[in-house]
CSV table of C-alpha atoms in Angstrom, one decimal:
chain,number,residue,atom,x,y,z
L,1,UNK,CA,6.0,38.2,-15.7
L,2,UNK,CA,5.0,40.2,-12.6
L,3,UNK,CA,2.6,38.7,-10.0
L,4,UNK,CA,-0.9,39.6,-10.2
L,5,UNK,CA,-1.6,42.4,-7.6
L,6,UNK,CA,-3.7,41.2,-4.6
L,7,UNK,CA,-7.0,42.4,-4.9
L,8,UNK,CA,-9.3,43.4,-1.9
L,9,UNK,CA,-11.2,40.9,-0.5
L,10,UNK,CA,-14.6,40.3,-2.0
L,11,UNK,CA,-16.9,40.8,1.3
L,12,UNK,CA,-16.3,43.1,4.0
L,13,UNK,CA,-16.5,42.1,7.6
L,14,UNK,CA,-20.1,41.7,8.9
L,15,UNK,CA,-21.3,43.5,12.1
L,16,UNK,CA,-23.8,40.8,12.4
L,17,UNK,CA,-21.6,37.7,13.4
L,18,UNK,CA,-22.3,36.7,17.1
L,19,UNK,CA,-22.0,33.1,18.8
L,20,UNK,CA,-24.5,32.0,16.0
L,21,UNK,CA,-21.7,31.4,13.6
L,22,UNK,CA,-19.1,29.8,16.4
L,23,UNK,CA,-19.4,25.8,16.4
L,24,UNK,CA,-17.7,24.5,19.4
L,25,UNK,CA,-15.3,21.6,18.0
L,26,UNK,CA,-14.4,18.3,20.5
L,27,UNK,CA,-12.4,16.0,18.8
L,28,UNK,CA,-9.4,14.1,20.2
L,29,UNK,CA,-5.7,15.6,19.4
L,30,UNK,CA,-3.6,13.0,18.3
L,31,UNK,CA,-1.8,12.7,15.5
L,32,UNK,CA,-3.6,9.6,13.7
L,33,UNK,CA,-6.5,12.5,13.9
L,34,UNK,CA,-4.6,15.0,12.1
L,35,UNK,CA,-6.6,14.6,8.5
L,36,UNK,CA,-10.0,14.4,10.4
L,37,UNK,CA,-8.9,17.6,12.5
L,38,UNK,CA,-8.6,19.7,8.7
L,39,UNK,CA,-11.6,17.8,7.7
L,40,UNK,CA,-13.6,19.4,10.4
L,41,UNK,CA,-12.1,22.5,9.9
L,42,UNK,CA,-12.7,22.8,6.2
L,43,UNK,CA,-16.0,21.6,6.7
L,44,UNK,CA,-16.9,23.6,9.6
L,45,UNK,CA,-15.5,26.4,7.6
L,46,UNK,CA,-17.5,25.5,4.2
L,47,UNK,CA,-21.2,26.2,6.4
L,48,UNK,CA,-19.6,29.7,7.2
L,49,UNK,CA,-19.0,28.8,10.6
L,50,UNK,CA,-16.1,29.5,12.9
L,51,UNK,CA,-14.6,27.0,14.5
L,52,UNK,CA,-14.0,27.2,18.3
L,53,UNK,CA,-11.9,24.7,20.6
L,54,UNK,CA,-9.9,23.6,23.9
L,55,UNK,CA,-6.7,23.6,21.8
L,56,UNK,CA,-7.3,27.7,22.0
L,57,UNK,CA,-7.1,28.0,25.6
L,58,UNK,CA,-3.9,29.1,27.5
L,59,UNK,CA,-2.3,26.7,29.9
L,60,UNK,CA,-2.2,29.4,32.5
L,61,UNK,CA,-6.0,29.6,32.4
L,62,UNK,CA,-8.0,27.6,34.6
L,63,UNK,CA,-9.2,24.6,32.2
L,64,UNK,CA,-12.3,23.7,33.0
L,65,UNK,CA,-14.0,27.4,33.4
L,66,UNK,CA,-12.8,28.4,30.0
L,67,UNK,CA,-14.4,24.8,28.3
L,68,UNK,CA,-17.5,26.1,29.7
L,69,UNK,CA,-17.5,29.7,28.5
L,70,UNK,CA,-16.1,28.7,24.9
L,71,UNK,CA,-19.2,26.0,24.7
L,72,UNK,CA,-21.5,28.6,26.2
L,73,UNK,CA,-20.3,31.2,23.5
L,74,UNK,CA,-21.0,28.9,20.7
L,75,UNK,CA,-24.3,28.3,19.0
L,76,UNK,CA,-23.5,24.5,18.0
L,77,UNK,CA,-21.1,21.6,18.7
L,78,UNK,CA,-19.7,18.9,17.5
L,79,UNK,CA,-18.5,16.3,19.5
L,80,UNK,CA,-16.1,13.1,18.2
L,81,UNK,CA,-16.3,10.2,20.5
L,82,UNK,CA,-14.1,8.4,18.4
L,83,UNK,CA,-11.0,7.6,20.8
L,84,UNK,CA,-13.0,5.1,23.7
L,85,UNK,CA,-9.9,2.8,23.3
L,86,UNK,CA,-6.8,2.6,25.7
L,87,UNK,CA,-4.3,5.1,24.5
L,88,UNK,CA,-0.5,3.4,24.1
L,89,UNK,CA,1.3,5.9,26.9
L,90,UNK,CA,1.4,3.9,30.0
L,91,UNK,CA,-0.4,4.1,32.4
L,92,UNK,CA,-2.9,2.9,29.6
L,93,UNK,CA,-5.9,5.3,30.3
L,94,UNK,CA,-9.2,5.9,27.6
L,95,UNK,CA,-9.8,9.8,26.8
L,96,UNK,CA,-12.8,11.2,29.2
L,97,UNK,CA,-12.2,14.6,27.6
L,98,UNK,CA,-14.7,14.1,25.1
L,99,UNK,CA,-17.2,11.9,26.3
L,100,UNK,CA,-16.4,14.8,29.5
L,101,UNK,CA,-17.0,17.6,27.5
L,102,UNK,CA,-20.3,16.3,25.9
L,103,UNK,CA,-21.4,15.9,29.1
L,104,UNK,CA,-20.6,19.3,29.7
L,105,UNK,CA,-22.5,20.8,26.9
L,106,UNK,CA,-25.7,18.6,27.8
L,107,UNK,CA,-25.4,19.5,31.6
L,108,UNK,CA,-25.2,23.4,30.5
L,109,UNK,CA,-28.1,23.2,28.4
L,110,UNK,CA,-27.6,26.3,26.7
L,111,UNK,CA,-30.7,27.4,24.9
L,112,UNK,CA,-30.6,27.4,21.4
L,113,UNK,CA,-27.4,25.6,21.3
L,114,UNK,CA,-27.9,22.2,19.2
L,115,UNK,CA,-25.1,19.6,19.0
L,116,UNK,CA,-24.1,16.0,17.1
L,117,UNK,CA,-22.4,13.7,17.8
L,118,UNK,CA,-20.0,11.7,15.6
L,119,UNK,CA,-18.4,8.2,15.5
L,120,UNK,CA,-15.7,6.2,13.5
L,121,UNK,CA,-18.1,3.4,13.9
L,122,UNK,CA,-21.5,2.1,13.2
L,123,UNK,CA,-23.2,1.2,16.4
L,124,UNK,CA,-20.0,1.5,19.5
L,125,UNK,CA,-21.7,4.2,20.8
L,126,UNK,CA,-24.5,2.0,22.0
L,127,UNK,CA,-21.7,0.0,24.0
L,128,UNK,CA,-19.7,2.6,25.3
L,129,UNK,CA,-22.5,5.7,26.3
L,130,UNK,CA,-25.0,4.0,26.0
L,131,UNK,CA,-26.8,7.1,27.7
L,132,UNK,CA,-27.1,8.5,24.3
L,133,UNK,CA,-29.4,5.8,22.9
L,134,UNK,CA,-31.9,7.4,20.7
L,135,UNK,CA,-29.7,10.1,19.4
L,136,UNK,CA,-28.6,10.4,16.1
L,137,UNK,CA,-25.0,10.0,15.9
L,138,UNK,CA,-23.2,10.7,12.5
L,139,UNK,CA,-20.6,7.7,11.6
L,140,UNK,CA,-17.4,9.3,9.5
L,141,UNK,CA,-15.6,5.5,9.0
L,142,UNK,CA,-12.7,7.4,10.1
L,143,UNK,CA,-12.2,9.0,6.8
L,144,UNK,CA,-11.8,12.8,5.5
L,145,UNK,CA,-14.6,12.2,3.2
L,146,UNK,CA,-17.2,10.9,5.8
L,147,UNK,CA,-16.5,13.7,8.0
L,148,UNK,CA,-17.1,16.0,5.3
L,149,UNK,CA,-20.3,13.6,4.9
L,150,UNK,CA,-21.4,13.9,7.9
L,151,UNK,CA,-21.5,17.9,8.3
L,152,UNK,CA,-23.2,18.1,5.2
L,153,UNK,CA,-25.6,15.5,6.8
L,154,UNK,CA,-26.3,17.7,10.0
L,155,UNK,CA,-26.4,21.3,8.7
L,156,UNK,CA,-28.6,22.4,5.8
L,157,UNK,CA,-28.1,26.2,4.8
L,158,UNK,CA,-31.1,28.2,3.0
L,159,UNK,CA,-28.2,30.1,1.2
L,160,UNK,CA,-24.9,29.1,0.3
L,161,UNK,CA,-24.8,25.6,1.1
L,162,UNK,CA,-21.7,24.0,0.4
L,163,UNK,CA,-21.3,20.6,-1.7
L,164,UNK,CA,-18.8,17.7,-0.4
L,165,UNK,CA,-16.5,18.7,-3.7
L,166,UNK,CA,-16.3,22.4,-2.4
L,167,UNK,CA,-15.6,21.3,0.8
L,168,UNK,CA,-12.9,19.0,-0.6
L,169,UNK,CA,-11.3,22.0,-2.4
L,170,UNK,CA,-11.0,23.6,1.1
L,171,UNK,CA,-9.8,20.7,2.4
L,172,UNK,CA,-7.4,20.5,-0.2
L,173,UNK,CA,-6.3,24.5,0.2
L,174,UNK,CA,-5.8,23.1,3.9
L,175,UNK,CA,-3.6,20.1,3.2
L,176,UNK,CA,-1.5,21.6,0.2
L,177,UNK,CA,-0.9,25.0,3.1
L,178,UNK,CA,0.0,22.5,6.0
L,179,UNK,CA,4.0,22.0,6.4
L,180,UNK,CA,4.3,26.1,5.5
L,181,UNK,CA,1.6,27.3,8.7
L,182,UNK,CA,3.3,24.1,11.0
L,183,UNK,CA,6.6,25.6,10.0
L,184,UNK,CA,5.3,29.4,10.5
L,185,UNK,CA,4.0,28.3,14.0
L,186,UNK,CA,7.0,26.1,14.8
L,187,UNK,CA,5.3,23.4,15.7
L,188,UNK,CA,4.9,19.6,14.6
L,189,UNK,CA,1.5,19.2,14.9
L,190,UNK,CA,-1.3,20.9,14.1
L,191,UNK,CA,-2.9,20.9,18.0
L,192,UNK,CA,-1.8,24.3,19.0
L,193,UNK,CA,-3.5,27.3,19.4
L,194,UNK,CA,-1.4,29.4,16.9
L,195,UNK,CA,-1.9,26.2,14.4
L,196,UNK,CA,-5.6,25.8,14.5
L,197,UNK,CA,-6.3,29.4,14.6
L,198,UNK,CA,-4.2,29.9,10.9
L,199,UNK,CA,-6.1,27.0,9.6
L,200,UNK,CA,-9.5,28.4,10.9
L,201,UNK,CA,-8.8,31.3,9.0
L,202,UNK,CA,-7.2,30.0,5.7
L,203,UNK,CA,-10.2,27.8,5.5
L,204,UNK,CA,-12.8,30.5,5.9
L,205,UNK,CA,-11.2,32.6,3.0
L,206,UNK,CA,-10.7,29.7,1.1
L,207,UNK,CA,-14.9,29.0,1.6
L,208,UNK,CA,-15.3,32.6,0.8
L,209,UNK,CA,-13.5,31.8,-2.1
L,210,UNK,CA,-15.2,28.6,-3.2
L,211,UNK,CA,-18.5,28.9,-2.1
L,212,UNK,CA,-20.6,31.0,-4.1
Z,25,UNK,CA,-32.1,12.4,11.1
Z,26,UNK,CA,-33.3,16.0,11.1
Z,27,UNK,CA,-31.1,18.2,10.0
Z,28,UNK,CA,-30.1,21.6,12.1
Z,29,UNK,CA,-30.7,24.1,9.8
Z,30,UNK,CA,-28.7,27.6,9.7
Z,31,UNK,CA,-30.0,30.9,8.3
Z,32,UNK,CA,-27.2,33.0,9.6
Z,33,UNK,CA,-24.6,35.1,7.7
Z,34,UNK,CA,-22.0,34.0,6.5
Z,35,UNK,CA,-18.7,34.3,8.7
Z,36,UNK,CA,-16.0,36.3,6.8
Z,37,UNK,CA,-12.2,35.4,7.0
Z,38,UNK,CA,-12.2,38.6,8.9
Z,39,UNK,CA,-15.0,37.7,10.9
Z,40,UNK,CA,-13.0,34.5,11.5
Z,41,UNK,CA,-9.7,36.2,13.0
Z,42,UNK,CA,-11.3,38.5,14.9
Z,43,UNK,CA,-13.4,35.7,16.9
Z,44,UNK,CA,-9.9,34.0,17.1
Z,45,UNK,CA,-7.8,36.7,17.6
Z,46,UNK,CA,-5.4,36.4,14.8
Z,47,UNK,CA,-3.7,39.3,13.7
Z,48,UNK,CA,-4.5,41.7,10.7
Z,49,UNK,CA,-1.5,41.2,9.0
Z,50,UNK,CA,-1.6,37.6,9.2
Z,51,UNK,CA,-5.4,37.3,8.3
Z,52,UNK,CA,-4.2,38.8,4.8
Z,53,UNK,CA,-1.9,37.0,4.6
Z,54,UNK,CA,-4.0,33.7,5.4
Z,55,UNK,CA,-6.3,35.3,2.9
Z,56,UNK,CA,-3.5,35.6,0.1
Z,57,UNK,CA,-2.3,32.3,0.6
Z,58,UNK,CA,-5.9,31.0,-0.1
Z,59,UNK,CA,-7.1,33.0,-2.9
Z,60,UNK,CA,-3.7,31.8,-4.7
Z,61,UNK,CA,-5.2,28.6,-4.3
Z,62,UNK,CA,-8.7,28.9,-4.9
Z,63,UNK,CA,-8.3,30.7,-8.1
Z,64,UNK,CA,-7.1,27.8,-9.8
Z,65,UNK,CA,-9.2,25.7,-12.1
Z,66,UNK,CA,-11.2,22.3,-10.6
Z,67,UNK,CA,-9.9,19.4,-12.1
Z,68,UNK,CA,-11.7,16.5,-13.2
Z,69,UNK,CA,-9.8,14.8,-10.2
Z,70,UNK,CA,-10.9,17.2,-7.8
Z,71,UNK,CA,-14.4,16.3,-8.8
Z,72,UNK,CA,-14.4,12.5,-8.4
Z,73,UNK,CA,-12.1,13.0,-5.3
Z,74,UNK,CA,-9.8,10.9,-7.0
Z,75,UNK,CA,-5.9,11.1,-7.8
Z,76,UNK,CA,-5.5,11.3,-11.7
Z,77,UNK,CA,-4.2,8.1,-12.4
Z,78,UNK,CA,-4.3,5.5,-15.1
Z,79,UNK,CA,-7.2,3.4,-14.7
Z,80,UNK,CA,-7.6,-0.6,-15.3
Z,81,UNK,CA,-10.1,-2.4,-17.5
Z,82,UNK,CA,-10.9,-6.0,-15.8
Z,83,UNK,CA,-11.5,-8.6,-18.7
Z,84,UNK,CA,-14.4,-10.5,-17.4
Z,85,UNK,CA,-13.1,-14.5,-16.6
Z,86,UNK,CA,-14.6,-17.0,-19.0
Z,87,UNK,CA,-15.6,-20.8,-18.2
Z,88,UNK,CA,-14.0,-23.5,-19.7
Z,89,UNK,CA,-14.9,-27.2,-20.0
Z,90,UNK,CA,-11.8,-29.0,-19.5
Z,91,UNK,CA,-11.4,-33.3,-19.3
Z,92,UNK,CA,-9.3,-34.1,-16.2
Z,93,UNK,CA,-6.8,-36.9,-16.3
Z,94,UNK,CA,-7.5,-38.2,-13.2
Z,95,UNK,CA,-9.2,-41.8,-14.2
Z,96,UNK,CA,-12.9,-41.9,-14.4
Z,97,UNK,CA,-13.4,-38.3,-13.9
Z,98,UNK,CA,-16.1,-36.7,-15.8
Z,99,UNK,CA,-15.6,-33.2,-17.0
Z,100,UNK,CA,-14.3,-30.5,-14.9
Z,101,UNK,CA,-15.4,-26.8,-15.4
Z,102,UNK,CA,-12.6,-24.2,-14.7
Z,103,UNK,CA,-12.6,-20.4,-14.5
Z,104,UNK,CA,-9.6,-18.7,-16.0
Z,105,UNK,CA,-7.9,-16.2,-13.8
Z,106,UNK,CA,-9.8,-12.4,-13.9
Z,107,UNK,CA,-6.9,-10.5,-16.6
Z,108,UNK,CA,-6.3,-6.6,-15.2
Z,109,UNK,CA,-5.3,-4.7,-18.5
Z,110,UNK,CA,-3.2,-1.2,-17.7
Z,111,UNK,CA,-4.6,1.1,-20.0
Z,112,UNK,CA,-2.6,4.6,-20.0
Z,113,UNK,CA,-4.4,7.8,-21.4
């Protein structure tokens, strides 16, 4: 039987898309965040927003000055302070790049540009930034499904707002698509530039897809 | 908490590798590669966010009055063990 000719996609690029659709991302990259990394991605995705982070920026760049211009470019962020324990590579260190980059965004103080902040767990963040008493801060449990949670708990969209099962689907799409991008890319892991931008876009045509 | 609530278009995969600079070729691809996926049914498993497996009944425990051995020892009541039943569909 011969394969079902690809059809043109449904909707056509819009002209309208500026930084309100790009959601600056701040998670740690490490492999035991691998499944949270798709979660945000497919959830991210499932609000019709593109997902923007560090992992995009060249090493030959300087660092610091292209965090700032991809948080300033964005209309939201999301920043996971999950990782405040000592890493296992000695020297033992905790991760400031977060907590850093948090900083950052508040210190910019963009206008318009809202952010969140999200946790593995229920009240930590009042022991380690404590600074941030009396903001809300999402708590995922460390689990695909909380994540997806906790977007849907932040964003509310007057049209086309996605349910946790879509957003599963997409994450799904993500998962079941994995080992054939990581192989496309070469890589191991999914916290390269070539990696994340394949799953950024997979994800958005699979919530063009889903999402109604 | 207040939600942050979004009235802006929806981004397009296109929209989505232009931002990121992925190529044309390998958006439609990207695109082709979810489409094959997202045209397939839901299952009832997708829905529940569950694995389809088979699923156990518990048999609720029951108490029963038993007369111990030990000397002078009044009645004893026991609970039976909780009994998990496989049932396949």
């Amino acid at each position: 039987m011969p394969a079902p000719e690809f059809q043109t996609p449904k909707r056509k690029p819009s002209k309208s898309i500026t930084k309100k659709n790009r959601v600056f991302l701040n998670i740690p990259y490490d492999v035991a965040f691998e499944n949270l990394l798709l979660a945000y991605i497919a959830g991210i995705s499932a609000f019709g927003f593109t997902p923007r982070a560090t992992l995009e920026i060249p090493f030959s760049q300087r660092r610091l000055v292209r965090i700032i211009s991809l948080i300033k470019s964005s209309q939201y962020s999301i920043h996971d302070l999950s990782r405040v324990q000592l890493d296992r590579a000695a020297p033992r260190t905790p991760r400031f790049n977060m907590s850093f980059e948090l900083g950052l965004t508040v210190g910019i103080g963009a206008p318009n540009h809202a952010w969140i902040v999200c946790e593995t767990e229920r009240h930590r963040i009042k022991k380690s930034l404590s600074d941030l008493d009396g903001t809300d801060v999402y708590v995922h449990d460390g689990t695909v499904r909380g994540v997806l949670r906790a977007l849907c708990n932040a964003f509310v969209r007057t049209r086309r707002q996605p349910t946790i099962v879509q957003m599963m689907q997409i994450y799904r799409i993500l998962r079941s698509r994995f080992a054939r991008i990581l192989q496309a890319a070469g890589a191991s892991d999914p916290f390269n530039a070539r990696v994340f931008r394949d799953l950024c876009v997979l994800a958005s045509a699979a919530a063009d897809e889903i999402i109604p | 908490m207040k939600p942050i609530r979004v009235n802006s278009a929806f981004a397009t995969p296109y929209d989505t590798a232009r931002i990121l600079g992925v190529s044309r070729a390998r958006t439609e691809e990207l695109i082709k590669l979810a489409r094959r996926n997202g045209n397939q049914p839901m299952t009832a498993a997708d829905s529940l966010d569950r694995a389809s497996k088979p699923h156990s009944i518990k048999k609720s425990s029951t108490s029963v009055a038993r007369k111990s051995r030990v000397r002078n020892a009044g009645a004893r009541v026991s609970n039976t063990k909780t009994k998990t039943v496989k049932v396949n569909h």
